[in-house]
Amino acid sequence: MSGKTILLLQIVYGADLKRLQAVAERLGDKLQAIDIGDLSTEKGQARLVANLTPLAQDAVKLADFLNERSEDPGISPFAQDMLKKTAGNVRNKAQDLIDAANAALADPELAPKLGIAMKDLAREVAAANKLATEYEPDAPVATKLMKLMPLLDKAQQKVEDMPTVVKKNPKEYERAEKEAKGAVQDIVKSLKPNPKQKKDLDRVENNLNDQIVAARKALQQPNNPLAEKELNRATEDLIDALNNLKKSYPDKKHADADEKNEIQLALDNLKKSFGPAVYSKPADKEQDAYERLKDNLDKLRDAAQAEDPKMMNNKARMAAQAAKDLAQAMRDPERLKSLPIAQRQAKEAAAKDIENQLPKVIKAAGNLIKDPKSEPKVEDLMDAIRGLKRVADRPNRPKDDRDLRDNFNDILAGLEKVKDKIQKGDPKAAEEAMSEIATALANLRRAGDRLKEKNGNPSTIEKPLSELEKIFEKIRNKAVPAAQGNVADQKAINDAVPQIKKAWNDLNAATRATDIAPLEDFEDRIDDVVLAAASKEPSRLPPAFKQLVQNLNDLGVHLDSIPDNPKAKQIAKDVLDNQIKPMMRDYATKAKEVAEDRAPPEELEDIANRIKAPLAQIKKALNPQSKNRDPEIAAGEVKKGVQDLRDAVKRGDPDEIINAIKKLKDAMDKYNDVIADVAKTMPDPRKRALLEQDAKEIKELTGDLRHVNPDDKHALASLLDAIPERINNWFDTFGNTVGDDARKAYAKANNLLITLGNLNDDDMDLGDLLGTAGKLNNLLRGLIGDTACLARQLGANEKNLTPAAIAALEMDEYITQLESYSLGKSAAPTPISSRTTTPSVLPSLVPPASYQVTADEVFETISLSQARTFDQVLAAVATEMHHAAKNMSKEADHVATELAKLAKAARGGSKQDMLVSAKAASAFILAFCKQMDDLAKRIPGRNLAEKKEQDNLMRYQQTLKNYATQLKILSSVKAASIESSRDTDATLTTLTRNLGDVVNASLQSMATTRDVIFGGKV
């Protein structure tokens, strides 16, 4: 049985039998592989110490697992005694081995005794493995999983082998295909009776068929890179589908009370510590309500499709409250005052639309709760949800270039107002005008930060943004004295105006905001027509369409006046004259049909998306530096395909429907490739994880589209609704800053906390719970990462975020452990409320005085199995890391050195030394990441194995970058409260262990890359 299967079985029963077997097998392998070598040299001694230290640790683990196993009530008293006795034997033989090793290090002539001790330990390990297998308790769940997991492992291996067989050994393909089909069919037969897994199984079968088709095509066209790419894509999809099965155990479906309570505790800690920062401004309250509304509407839709009336009732109530809160926040006079003047009317109108649409959702949900299996009532609720989302999205989805332009115009207007009030000698009015500038500048900063997220060279935006803020700070407090006659302050304000304009010119040159903003204005007018028609208020449509036509004419004049960019002007002329203007008549006709209830709003939205699609080409010509231009163009093609397919379904021609499905699928495949490439450029691993999660959902829709029945109008309609929504979600995630994500996380945390409080344990699906909580971890990237940036974006003090950062880290740790436990990858997670460590004790190897390696005097001879306190764990991790790194990476060895110094500083109570060592360790971690990055970029990526190793190196470095930041934060907290920092110690201990694990894994990956991929030539 493979190690992967053994890990997946850990969830089954208390003593983790398969974990014991895994450790025993690994320990046995290590004992056989050790070569004592020449102990008369320092190099030989160093090698022996490096080899025996982890071996001794594994022996302790094995003894512990045997003792755990002996406590299992499912085995006999005789078996319990045998297991305890064997545990003692393993521990004693491990101690004998250590004593023999120390003796051989002191006197190499005693090396033969070391060999005898190794053989003795190997015999006890084999006995332990045998005993564990013989005395297995009755475990029906384990039996089921033991039958399933080897099937999954076998299928995954066969699937992974297919591309290699096609490329390197095509004559063996027929056999490989037969084996892969057989392995997958075994899984399907095993699980087919379970209706909960029907969707996952269907996806496995469909993806297997796709892989076979792609493999055969690749065989026929051996030199076609597109065929090879399609085969790799199909293989990855099938592997993903197999992995999904591992996450959907029928025997671990619901969260138990302890798991639920622990997550509630984590969420409550986060809410209490983070709430004041998130709720500091009216705009924050509005965004919180909007995010809560979106989240609850999504969950309401899911509950409707799952025919779950209890969850529908819960989410309908929560959505209703969020909608009311949103409308109230959008009407808040303080909030309206903070907006650019041009946007205030749209906010008030949208608040009214939300209040008009909400009763439709409540009514439709109530009807469906009474009859949850009624398809017409499901569709009524879906229509109502779409309508409420539509009116909430229009004013709350940011348009960054427009916001940048509008707020700068408000800054200029505010400066003129300040000068006017100074001239009139009105200090109070001058100060109010200066406050209005401060608000506009804060809004401009928020839009600028979002544009930085999407720009290939964000420093070109940050520099003028910072300059604007510096200039304003110099005059911020000069309005009142200037109005009172202070000539120097009057001059300072007058001199600031051209400086601000210059900084704006630099910012505009980097973003092209004034060129692109009119395109976003036009997009808004297009959406206004949809809202007017869908409102069923006859008086709203004519003025909305008239404004759209006027805006289109103004846009043409604007684009024609753009200087120094003839290519953009030519593209703009072609787009307006040949693509957009010919669609306006159809748009007007369809809008009238919708307003008169002769067509659904979705058909009008399709045309709206088709009109907006070519605008992306103009935006790219104006500002190619923005990373979202290619995704916008690809998304436009997808949305065109959505309209074509909807029209084909309406006409009912089978051949036309099949062709439209194919074209839409091709457009989505291209879009998936584009956004995958963009995600790889994200430096923040948690941002990348969020994008990849959104992309995965779009990819799954692509697979569903590939296999949909062309005659199933209901399934097609669901896909056509979901595809544009998922694409819009990806763009939201892409543009979100750490502050946006933090507000979104707070909203989700609130929703989840309320939901957990309203539901019984059996009502909460563990998979859904982990999915939501796991996404929270990534959304909280600003707390787990760069808190300085988050503090600035939230307008908070960084020190005040420290409790929230600790709460976020605790939740991150607990959710990661719980997720691993639910998949059988680890023992049950340690509760947040009681984090302690009680490792086993076994003396470590003590080299003789003659044994020395450069900088070894910094390190302590303590193993992780001995470590109890934070400083001991830190010292042990440092020593282990040093032994692993010193012949592989000097950067990683420097990290180990600084961690060892940090341990001594913590033990000695030296705050300054702690801060210095933590900062240095963080810097060396980043240097180590750079080393990994350079190595990863050199990997050719010729096959799945090379791509996998490349991906490992990229993932490890991103994780380590996060740990570097966490280490600085938590060490600062520890240094500030050395005498009373037990909570910080627990979190630092976990962080240190995780850091050591990832560095060691990184070094192993680097060694594999060096030895296997490059043949030792790097």
PDB file of N, CA and C in Angstrom, residues 199 203 237 240 244 295 298-299 301-302 389 668 671-672 675 689-705 718-719 722-730 733 744 748 768 771-772 775:
ATOM      1  N   LYS A 199     -22.290  13.382  -8.897  1.00  0.00           N
ATOM      2  CA  LYS A 199     -21.701  14.453  -9.708  1.00  0.00           C
ATOM      3  C   LYS A 199     -20.197  14.252  -9.874  1.00  0.00           C
ATOM      4  N   ARG A 203     -18.190  13.303 -13.351  1.00  0.00           N
ATOM      5  CA  ARG A 203     -17.081  14.113 -13.839  1.00  0.00           C
ATOM      6  C   ARG A 203     -15.845  13.236 -14.092  1.00  0.00           C
ATOM      7  N   ASP A 237      -7.351  17.537 -15.656  1.00  0.00           N
ATOM      8  CA  ASP A 237      -8.763  17.563 -15.273  1.00  0.00           C
ATOM      9  C   ASP A 237      -9.175  16.248 -14.617  1.00  0.00           C
ATOM     10  N   ASP A 240      -7.699  16.024 -11.144  1.00  0.00           N
ATOM     11  CA  ASP A 240      -8.490  16.873 -10.243  1.00  0.00           C
ATOM     12  C   ASP A 240      -9.780  16.173  -9.830  1.00  0.00           C
ATOM     13  N   ASN A 244     -10.996  15.060  -6.100  1.00  0.00           N
ATOM     14  CA  ASN A 244     -12.258  15.492  -5.493  1.00  0.00           C
ATOM     15  C   ASN A 244     -12.946  14.342  -4.761  1.00  0.00           C
ATOM     16  N   ASP A 295     -22.547  36.766  -0.700  1.00  0.00           N
ATOM     17  CA  ASP A 295     -22.248  35.462  -0.115  1.00  0.00           C
ATOM     18  C   ASP A 295     -23.534  34.723   0.235  1.00  0.00           C
ATOM     19  N   ASP A 298     -25.444  33.543  -2.895  1.00  0.00           N
ATOM     20  CA  ASP A 298     -24.809  32.346  -3.459  1.00  0.00           C
ATOM     21  C   ASP A 298     -25.210  31.101  -2.670  1.00  0.00           C
ATOM     22  N   LYS A 299     -25.184  31.217  -1.340  1.00  0.00           N
ATOM     23  CA  LYS A 299     -25.538  30.070  -0.499  1.00  0.00           C
ATOM     24  C   LYS A 299     -27.039  29.753  -0.610  1.00  0.00           C
ATOM     25  N   ARG A 301     -28.844  30.159  -3.317  1.00  0.00           N
ATOM     26  CA  ARG A 301     -28.973  29.455  -4.594  1.00  0.00           C
ATOM     27  C   ARG A 301     -28.536  27.995  -4.448  1.00  0.00           C
ATOM     28  N   ASP A 302     -27.402  27.769  -3.744  1.00  0.00           N
ATOM     29  CA  ASP A 302     -26.917  26.400  -3.549  1.00  0.00           C
ATOM     30  C   ASP A 302     -27.925  25.572  -2.747  1.00  0.00           C
ATOM     31  N   LYS A 389     -29.040  40.613  -7.417  1.00  0.00           N
ATOM     32  CA  LYS A 389     -27.605  40.750  -7.661  1.00  0.00           C
ATOM     33  C   LYS A 389     -27.330  41.846  -8.686  1.00  0.00           C
ATOM     34  N   MET A 668     -13.900  29.291 -23.851  1.00  0.00           N
ATOM     35  CA  MET A 668     -13.625  29.113 -22.423  1.00  0.00           C
ATOM     36  C   MET A 668     -12.273  28.450 -22.202  1.00  0.00           C
ATOM     37  N   TYR A 671      -9.844  31.198 -22.530  1.00  0.00           N
ATOM     38  CA  TYR A 671      -9.921  32.053 -21.344  1.00  0.00           C
ATOM     39  C   TYR A 671      -9.238  31.385 -20.154  1.00  0.00           C
ATOM     40  N   ASN A 672      -9.460  30.080 -19.967  1.00  0.00           N
ATOM     41  CA  ASN A 672      -8.818  29.357 -18.860  1.00  0.00           C
ATOM     42  C   ASN A 672      -7.299  29.420 -18.970  1.00  0.00           C
ATOM     43  N   ILE A 675      -6.135  33.118 -17.989  1.00  0.00           N
ATOM     44  CA  ILE A 675      -6.152  33.469 -16.561  1.00  0.00           C
ATOM     45  C   ILE A 675      -5.178  32.602 -15.760  1.00  0.00           C
ATOM     46  N   ALA A 689      -3.822  31.715  -4.849  1.00  0.00           N
ATOM     47  CA  ALA A 689      -4.739  30.633  -4.477  1.00  0.00           C
ATOM     48  C   ALA A 689      -6.188  31.043  -4.685  1.00  0.00           C
ATOM     49  N   LEU A 690      -6.510  32.297  -4.363  1.00  0.00           N
ATOM     50  CA  LEU A 690      -7.876  32.791  -4.583  1.00  0.00           C
ATOM     51  C   LEU A 690      -8.220  32.782  -6.066  1.00  0.00           C
ATOM     52  N   LEU A 691      -7.287  33.256  -6.890  1.00  0.00           N
ATOM     53  CA  LEU A 691      -7.515  33.270  -8.337  1.00  0.00           C
ATOM     54  C   LEU A 691      -7.635  31.846  -8.876  1.00  0.00           C
ATOM     55  N   GLU A 692      -6.800  30.955  -8.376  1.00  0.00           N
ATOM     56  CA  GLU A 692      -6.847  29.571  -8.855  1.00  0.00           C
ATOM     57  C   GLU A 692      -8.150  28.893  -8.456  1.00  0.00           C
ATOM     58  N   GLN A 693      -8.677  29.244  -7.278  1.00  0.00           N
ATOM     59  CA  GLN A 693      -9.958  28.672  -6.872  1.00  0.00           C
ATOM     60  C   GLN A 693     -11.076  29.145  -7.799  1.00  0.00           C
ATOM     61  N   ASP A 694     -11.091  30.445  -8.101  1.00  0.00           N
ATOM     62  CA  ASP A 694     -12.086  30.970  -9.047  1.00  0.00           C
ATOM     63  C   ASP A 694     -11.911  30.321 -10.421  1.00  0.00           C
ATOM     64  N   ALA A 695     -10.653  30.177 -10.837  1.00  0.00           N
ATOM     65  CA  ALA A 695     -10.378  29.579 -12.149  1.00  0.00           C
ATOM     66  C   ALA A 695     -10.823  28.120 -12.188  1.00  0.00           C
ATOM     67  N   LYS A 696     -10.657  27.420 -11.063  1.00  0.00           N
ATOM     68  CA  LYS A 696     -11.078  26.022 -11.013  1.00  0.00           C
ATOM     69  C   LYS A 696     -12.582  25.902 -11.228  1.00  0.00           C
ATOM     70  N   GLU A 697     -13.349  26.819 -10.633  1.00  0.00           N
ATOM     71  CA  GLU A 697     -14.800  26.788 -10.816  1.00  0.00           C
ATOM     72  C   GLU A 697     -15.172  27.023 -12.278  1.00  0.00           C
ATOM     73  N   ILE A 698     -14.447  27.937 -12.937  1.00  0.00           N
ATOM     74  CA  ILE A 698     -14.712  28.197 -14.361  1.00  0.00           C
ATOM     75  C   ILE A 698     -14.316  26.980 -15.188  1.00  0.00           C
ATOM     76  N   LYS A 699     -13.214  26.354 -14.804  1.00  0.00           N
ATOM     77  CA  LYS A 699     -12.750  25.170 -15.525  1.00  0.00           C
ATOM     78  C   LYS A 699     -13.765  24.027 -15.402  1.00  0.00           C
ATOM     79  N   GLU A 700     -14.356  23.883 -14.220  1.00  0.00           N
ATOM     80  CA  GLU A 700     -15.367  22.850 -14.033  1.00  0.00           C
ATOM     81  C   GLU A 700     -16.603  23.135 -14.890  1.00  0.00           C
ATOM     82  N   LEU A 701     -16.966  24.411 -15.016  1.00  0.00           N
ATOM     83  CA  LEU A 701     -18.080  24.758 -15.898  1.00  0.00           C
ATOM     84  C   LEU A 701     -17.758  24.410 -17.348  1.00  0.00           C
ATOM     85  N   THR A 702     -16.485  24.603 -17.727  1.00  0.00           N
ATOM     86  CA  THR A 702     -16.060  24.223 -19.085  1.00  0.00           C
ATOM     87  C   THR A 702     -16.251  22.727 -19.296  1.00  0.00           C
ATOM     88  N   GLY A 703     -15.876  21.939 -18.298  1.00  0.00           N
ATOM     89  CA  GLY A 703     -16.068  20.496 -18.391  1.00  0.00           C
ATOM     90  C   GLY A 703     -17.542  20.124 -18.466  1.00  0.00           C
ATOM     91  N   ASP A 704     -18.363  20.808 -17.659  1.00  0.00           N
ATOM     92  CA  ASP A 704     -19.808  20.540 -17.701  1.00  0.00           C
ATOM     93  C   ASP A 704     -20.376  20.892 -19.075  1.00  0.00           C
ATOM     94  N   LEU A 705     -19.885  21.969 -19.654  1.00  0.00           N
ATOM     95  CA  LEU A 705     -20.353  22.378 -20.980  1.00  0.00           C
ATOM     96  C   LEU A 705     -19.955  21.340 -22.027  1.00  0.00           C
ATOM     97  N   SER A 718     -28.773  26.823 -16.889  1.00  0.00           N
ATOM     98  CA  SER A 718     -27.979  26.974 -15.658  1.00  0.00           C
ATOM     99  C   SER A 718     -26.532  27.335 -15.980  1.00  0.00           C
ATOM    100  N   LEU A 719     -25.963  26.676 -16.992  1.00  0.00           N
ATOM    101  CA  LEU A 719     -24.585  26.968 -17.384  1.00  0.00           C
ATOM    102  C   LEU A 719     -24.460  28.390 -17.917  1.00  0.00           C
ATOM    103  N   ALA A 722     -24.391  30.726 -15.075  1.00  0.00           N
ATOM    104  CA  ALA A 722     -23.236  30.608 -14.175  1.00  0.00           C
ATOM    105  C   ALA A 722     -21.956  31.133 -14.791  1.00  0.00           C
ATOM    106  N   ILE A 723     -21.777  30.952 -16.099  1.00  0.00           N
ATOM    107  CA  ILE A 723     -20.488  31.279 -16.731  1.00  0.00           C
ATOM    108  C   ILE A 723     -20.144  32.767 -16.602  1.00  0.00           C
ATOM    109  N   PRO A 724     -21.017  33.714 -17.012  1.00  0.00           N
ATOM    110  CA  PRO A 724     -20.648  35.136 -16.856  1.00  0.00           C
ATOM    111  C   PRO A 724     -20.429  35.533 -15.397  1.00  0.00           C
ATOM    112  N   GLU A 725     -21.241  34.941 -14.496  1.00  0.00           N
ATOM    113  CA  GLU A 725     -21.097  35.286 -13.081  1.00  0.00           C
ATOM    114  C   GLU A 725     -19.738  34.854 -12.537  1.00  0.00           C
ATOM    115  N   ARG A 726     -19.307  33.638 -12.888  1.00  0.00           N
ATOM    116  CA  ARG A 726     -18.013  33.156 -12.402  1.00  0.00           C
ATOM    117  C   ARG A 726     -16.873  33.981 -12.993  1.00  0.00           C
ATOM    118  N   ILE A 727     -17.004  34.390 -14.230  1.00  0.00           N
ATOM    119  CA  ILE A 727     -15.971  35.222 -14.851  1.00  0.00           C
ATOM    120  C   ILE A 727     -15.892  36.569 -14.135  1.00  0.00           C
ATOM    121  N   ASN A 728     -17.044  37.165 -13.839  1.00  0.00           N
ATOM    122  CA  ASN A 728     -17.049  38.441 -13.111  1.00  0.00           C
ATOM    123  C   ASN A 728     -16.423  38.289 -11.732  1.00  0.00           C
ATOM    124  N   ASN A 729     -16.671  37.148 -11.081  1.00  0.00           N
ATOM    125  CA  ASN A 729     -16.062  36.914  -9.765  1.00  0.00           C
ATOM    126  C   ASN A 729     -14.536  36.879  -9.872  1.00  0.00           C
ATOM    127  N   TRP A 730     -14.021  36.261 -10.938  1.00  0.00           N
ATOM    128  CA  TRP A 730     -12.570  36.203 -11.116  1.00  0.00           C
ATOM    129  C   TRP A 730     -11.998  37.610 -11.239  1.00  0.00           C
ATOM    130  N   THR A 733     -11.869  39.276  -7.840  1.00  0.00           N
ATOM    131  CA  THR A 733     -10.738  38.769  -7.060  1.00  0.00           C
ATOM    132  C   THR A 733      -9.426  39.352  -7.564  1.00  0.00           C
ATOM    133  N   LYS A 744     -13.927  41.566   2.728  1.00  0.00           N
ATOM    134  CA  LYS A 744     -14.681  40.411   2.229  1.00  0.00           C
ATOM    135  C   LYS A 744     -14.596  39.262   3.230  1.00  0.00           C
ATOM    136  N   LYS A 748     -17.615  37.348   5.265  1.00  0.00           N
ATOM    137  CA  LYS A 748     -17.794  35.895   5.230  1.00  0.00           C
ATOM    138  C   LYS A 748     -17.715  35.303   6.637  1.00  0.00           C
ATOM    139  N   ASP A 768     -18.335  21.896   2.951  1.00  0.00           N
ATOM    140  CA  ASP A 768     -18.705  23.305   2.782  1.00  0.00           C
ATOM    141  C   ASP A 768     -18.040  24.174   3.836  1.00  0.00           C
ATOM    142  N   GLY A 771     -14.420  24.506   3.011  1.00  0.00           N
ATOM    143  CA  GLY A 771     -14.265  25.343   1.819  1.00  0.00           C
ATOM    144  C   GLY A 771     -14.389  26.817   2.150  1.00  0.00           C
ATOM    145  N   THR A 772     -15.415  27.166   2.945  1.00  0.00           N
ATOM    146  CA  THR A 772     -15.618  28.566   3.326  1.00  0.00           C
ATOM    147  C   THR A 772     -14.490  29.055   4.223  1.00  0.00           C
ATOM    148  N   LYS A 775     -11.203  29.487   2.367  1.00  0.00           N
ATOM    149  CA  LYS A 775     -11.141  30.710   1.567  1.00  0.00           C
ATOM    150  C   LYS A 775     -10.889  31.920   2.460  1.00  0.00           C
TER     151      LYS A 775
END
